[in-house]
Short mmCIF file of C-alpha atoms in Angstrom, two decimals:
data_model
loop_
_atom_site.label_atom_id
_atom_site.label_comp_id
_atom_site.label_asym_id
_atom_site.label_seq_id
_atom_site.Cartn_x
_atom_site.Cartn_y
_atom_site.Cartn_z
CA MET X 105 0.00 0.00 0.00
CA GLU X 106 1.39 3.36 -1.01
CA LEU X 107 0.77 6.07 1.55
CA GLN X 108 0.01 9.53 0.20
CA SER X 109 -0.34 11.90 3.15
CA PRO X 110 0.86 12.34 6.73
CA PHE X 111 -2.66 11.45 7.89
CA GLU X 112 -2.41 8.10 6.07
CA HIS X 113 0.95 7.46 7.74
CA ILE X 114 -0.68 8.13 11.11
CA GLN X 115 -3.54 5.74 10.26
CA GLU X 116 -1.06 3.02 9.26
CA ALA X 117 0.94 3.50 12.46
CA GLN X 118 -2.26 3.29 14.52
CA MET X 119 -3.22 0.06 12.75
CA ILE X 120 0.21 -1.39 13.57
CA LEU X 121 -0.08 -0.34 17.23
CA ASP X 122 -3.58 -1.82 17.46
CA ASP X 123 -2.29 -5.02 15.88
CA ILE X 124 0.52 -5.32 18.44
CA LYS X 125 -2.08 -5.24 21.24
CA ARG X 126 -3.99 -8.22 19.83
CA PRO X 127 -3.23 -11.86 20.69
CA VAL X 128 -0.73 -13.66 18.49
CA GLU X 129 -3.49 -15.69 16.78
CA ALA X 130 -5.35 -12.53 15.78
CA ARG X 131 -2.15 -10.91 14.53
CA TYR X 132 -1.45 -13.97 12.40
CA ALA X 133 -4.98 -13.82 10.94
CA GLY X 134 -4.53 -10.10 10.25
CA ALA X 135 -1.23 -10.74 8.49
CA GLN X 136 -2.90 -13.42 6.36
CA ALA X 137 -5.70 -11.02 5.44
CA HIS X 138 -3.21 -8.31 4.44
CA ALA X 139 -1.28 -10.81 2.32
CA LEU X 140 -4.46 -12.02 0.59
CA MET X 141 -5.49 -8.42 -0.13
CA ALA X 142 -2.06 -7.65 -1.59
CA ILE X 143 -2.22 -10.75 -3.81
CA ALA X 144 -5.77 -9.89 -4.94
CA LYS X 145 -4.75 -6.30 -5.78
CA MET X 146 -1.71 -7.55 -7.71
CA MET X 147 -3.84 -10.02 -9.69
CA LEU X 148 -6.42 -7.33 -10.46
CA LYS X 149 -3.70 -4.95 -11.67
CA GLN X 150 -2.20 -7.67 -13.89
CA GLN X 151 -5.64 -8.40 -15.33
CA GLU X 152 -6.22 -4.70 -16.04
CA ASP X 153 -2.77 -4.41 -17.65
CA GLU X 154 -3.52 -7.31 -19.98
CA GLU X 155 -6.73 -5.70 -21.25
#
């Protein structure tokens, strides 16, 4: 994810801090969700590039 503004940097930092407070299992699930989103976005971009 490319951050555009200082506010977005603050939001990202807050998400990281919130994540640190969660149990390990929840952090792992969150990391999996972020990875799946990144893969989905990459696949969508590739599909758009091919069209």
